[in-house]
Short mmCIF file of C-alpha atoms and ligand atoms in Angstrom, two decimals:
data_model
loop_
_atom_site.label_atom_id
_atom_site.label_comp_id
_atom_site.label_asym_id
_atom_site.label_seq_id
_atom_site.Cartn_x
_atom_site.Cartn_y
_atom_site.Cartn_z
CA MET A 28 -11.66 37.58 14.12
CA THR A 29 -12.59 34.00 12.64
CA VAL A 30 -9.93 31.44 13.14
CA LYS A 31 -9.30 28.68 11.53
CA ARG A 32 -10.96 25.16 12.16
CA ASN A 33 -8.98 22.93 14.37
CA ASP A 34 -10.34 19.42 13.45
CA TYR A 35 -8.99 18.91 10.37
CA ILE A 36 -7.22 15.82 9.47
CA SER A 37 -3.36 15.40 10.00
CA TRP A 38 -1.21 14.75 7.03
CA ASP A 39 -0.69 11.21 8.38
CA GLU A 40 -4.54 10.60 8.69
CA TYR A 41 -4.88 12.18 5.02
CA PHE A 42 -2.43 9.84 3.29
CA MET A 43 -3.30 6.58 5.10
CA GLY A 44 -6.93 7.53 4.38
CA VAL A 45 -5.95 7.78 0.66
CA ALA A 46 -4.40 4.35 0.98
CA MET A 47 -7.53 2.87 2.48
CA LEU A 48 -9.69 4.23 -0.05
CA SER A 49 -7.58 2.99 -2.89
CA GLY A 50 -7.65 -0.34 -1.19
CA GLN A 51 -11.57 -0.30 -1.83
CA ARG A 52 -10.81 -0.72 -5.57
CA SER A 53 -9.56 -4.14 -5.15
CA LYS A 54 -11.41 -7.11 -6.37
CA ASP A 55 -9.63 -9.52 -4.28
CA PRO A 56 -12.27 -11.26 -2.33
CA SER A 57 -9.99 -11.99 0.75
CA THR A 58 -7.30 -9.04 0.94
CA GLN A 59 -7.57 -5.51 0.01
CA VAL A 60 -4.63 -3.47 0.22
CA GLY A 61 -4.16 0.09 -0.65
CA ALA A 62 -0.77 2.32 -1.22
CA CYS A 63 -0.09 5.90 -1.61
CA ILE A 64 3.16 7.57 -2.31
CA VAL A 65 4.01 11.01 -1.36
CA SER A 66 6.79 13.36 -2.08
CA ALA A 67 8.96 15.23 0.75
CA ASP A 68 6.59 18.07 0.51
CA ASN A 69 3.70 16.37 1.14
CA LYS A 70 2.27 16.24 -2.39
CA ILE A 71 0.44 12.74 -3.52
CA LEU A 72 2.59 11.31 -6.44
CA SER A 73 1.06 7.85 -7.02
CA MET A 74 -1.89 5.33 -5.72
CA GLY A 75 -1.87 1.84 -6.21
CA TYR A 76 -3.98 -1.48 -4.88
CA ASN A 77 -3.54 -5.12 -5.31
CA GLY A 78 -5.09 -6.64 -8.83
CA PHE A 79 -4.00 -8.24 -12.02
CA PRO A 80 -2.16 -6.53 -14.76
CA LYS A 81 -3.69 -4.62 -17.69
CA GLY A 82 -5.70 -6.77 -20.17
CA CYS A 83 -5.90 -9.63 -17.37
CA SER A 84 -9.69 -9.80 -16.88
CA ASP A 85 -10.71 -9.75 -13.19
CA ASP A 86 -13.83 -12.11 -14.53
CA GLU A 87 -11.47 -14.44 -15.93
CA PHE A 88 -8.17 -15.03 -13.94
CA PRO A 89 -8.70 -16.83 -10.65
CA TRP A 90 -9.15 -15.18 -7.35
CA GLY A 91 -8.78 -18.14 -5.31
CA LYS A 92 -5.70 -19.64 -3.26
CA GLY A 93 -6.71 -23.08 -2.66
CA GLU A 94 -5.98 -24.88 -5.83
CA ASP A 95 -3.45 -27.69 -5.98
CA ASP A 96 -1.80 -26.08 -9.49
CA PRO A 97 -0.50 -22.83 -8.47
CA TYR A 98 -1.62 -21.81 -11.97
CA ASP A 99 -5.05 -21.59 -10.78
CA ASN A 100 -4.33 -19.55 -8.03
CA LYS A 101 -4.29 -15.49 -7.64
CA TYR A 102 -0.65 -15.44 -6.45
CA PHE A 103 0.95 -15.71 -9.97
CA TYR A 104 -1.04 -12.94 -11.27
CA THR A 105 -1.88 -10.30 -8.67
CA THR A 106 0.40 -7.12 -8.35
CA HIS A 107 0.46 -5.60 -4.76
CA SER A 108 -0.47 -2.13 -4.19
CA GLU A 109 2.96 -1.08 -3.61
CA LEU A 110 4.49 -2.24 -6.87
CA ASN A 111 1.17 -0.86 -8.64
CA ALA A 112 1.74 2.47 -6.95
CA ILE A 113 5.39 2.72 -8.14
CA LEU A 114 4.68 1.41 -11.80
CA ASN A 115 1.71 3.90 -11.81
CA TYR A 116 3.98 6.71 -11.43
CA ARG A 117 4.77 8.30 -14.63
CA GLY A 118 6.29 11.48 -13.46
CA GLY A 119 10.17 10.49 -13.01
CA SER A 120 11.85 9.65 -9.79
CA LEU A 121 10.48 8.56 -6.73
CA GLU A 122 14.00 9.08 -4.83
CA GLY A 123 13.38 10.17 -1.17
CA SER A 124 9.62 9.78 -1.35
CA LYS A 125 7.41 8.22 1.47
CA LEU A 126 5.02 5.12 0.89
CA TYR A 127 1.92 4.90 2.77
CA VAL A 128 0.35 1.28 2.93
CA THR A 129 -2.31 -0.67 4.51
CA LEU A 130 -0.38 -3.60 4.94
CA PHE A 131 3.43 -4.09 5.93
CA PRO A 132 5.00 -4.66 2.52
CA CYS A 133 6.26 -8.31 1.31
CA ASN A 134 9.95 -9.13 0.22
CA GLU A 135 8.77 -8.83 -3.34
CA CYS A 136 7.54 -5.05 -3.14
CA ALA A 137 10.41 -4.10 -0.63
CA LYS A 138 13.03 -4.61 -3.60
CA ALA A 139 10.82 -2.37 -5.57
CA ILE A 140 10.76 -0.01 -2.91
CA ILE A 141 14.27 0.07 -2.07
CA GLN A 142 15.22 0.14 -6.03
CA ALA A 143 12.78 3.11 -6.48
CA GLY A 144 14.39 5.42 -4.00
CA ILE A 145 11.48 5.29 -1.36
CA LYS A 146 13.06 6.21 1.66
CA THR A 147 10.22 5.97 4.37
CA VAL A 148 7.46 3.49 4.54
CA VAL A 149 4.37 4.14 6.84
CA TYR A 150 2.01 0.93 7.48
CA PHE A 151 -1.06 0.41 9.20
CA ASP A 152 -1.60 -3.11 9.84
CA ASP A 153 1.52 -5.86 10.40
CA LYS A 154 -0.44 -9.33 10.79
CA TYR A 155 2.13 -11.23 8.78
CA ALA A 156 4.98 -10.06 10.79
CA ASP A 157 5.99 -13.48 12.09
CA THR A 158 6.19 -14.85 8.28
CA SER A 159 9.72 -15.16 6.45
CA ALA A 160 8.70 -12.78 3.73
CA VAL A 161 8.02 -10.07 6.28
CA LYS A 162 11.11 -10.62 8.04
CA ALA A 163 12.85 -10.80 4.84
CA SER A 164 11.40 -7.51 3.67
CA LYS A 165 12.43 -5.83 6.96
CA ARG A 166 15.76 -7.59 6.67
CA MET A 167 16.17 -5.89 3.41
CA MET A 168 14.82 -2.52 4.18
CA ASP A 169 17.08 -2.45 7.39
CA ALA A 170 20.26 -2.78 5.28
CA ALA A 171 19.30 -0.38 2.84
CA GLY A 172 18.27 2.26 5.31
CA VAL A 173 14.58 2.50 4.17
CA ARG A 174 12.79 3.60 7.68
CA TYR A 175 9.58 2.18 8.70
CA TYR A 176 7.03 2.78 11.30
CA GLN A 177 3.53 1.94 12.14
CA HIS A 178 1.02 4.69 11.38
CA ASN A 179 -0.24 6.29 14.78
CA ARG A 180 -3.90 5.17 15.06
CA THR A 181 -5.97 8.23 16.09
CA GLY A 182 -9.44 6.12 16.09
CA ARG A 183 -10.92 9.05 13.92
CA THR A 184 -13.67 7.82 11.78
CA ILE A 185 -14.82 9.40 8.84
CA THR A 186 -17.69 8.66 6.78
CA ILE A 187 -18.23 9.57 3.17
CA GLU A 188 -21.25 9.34 1.51
CA LEU A 189 -20.74 8.65 -2.37
ZN1 ZN B 230 4.31 -7.10 -1.68
#
């Protein structure tokens, strides 16, 4: 009897992998973040990456962050991957879903995550853990009962030739 293969990727590797692949779509020269929203029964509902809203040209809007006038920096214009994934979903409710994201959500995304009914956040990196924005994010998610935990890195490398 032929048995199933055993080196298939886990659900967590699958969804974090999709979030990472999604981040590769970002045009941001300094930070590429991807997100993937999954239902309680492991179906992918939505994906997103950081970028400008529709109609705001990647070639005309600013990607920098060092100008004196914030009008000329990227921050006023970029939508984060988590918010994009939430807004990209057109299928109804995200109540009870799970979000995979390559970087811990900021305070603004935390608000959207909570209000969308997302109950679990799995993150890959938490490199801004010491910032007030991430502390505020955790404070809100703790209060709202959103569970979050770091992706358990397996060290598996997957090469995809396109
Ligand atoms: Zn954010």
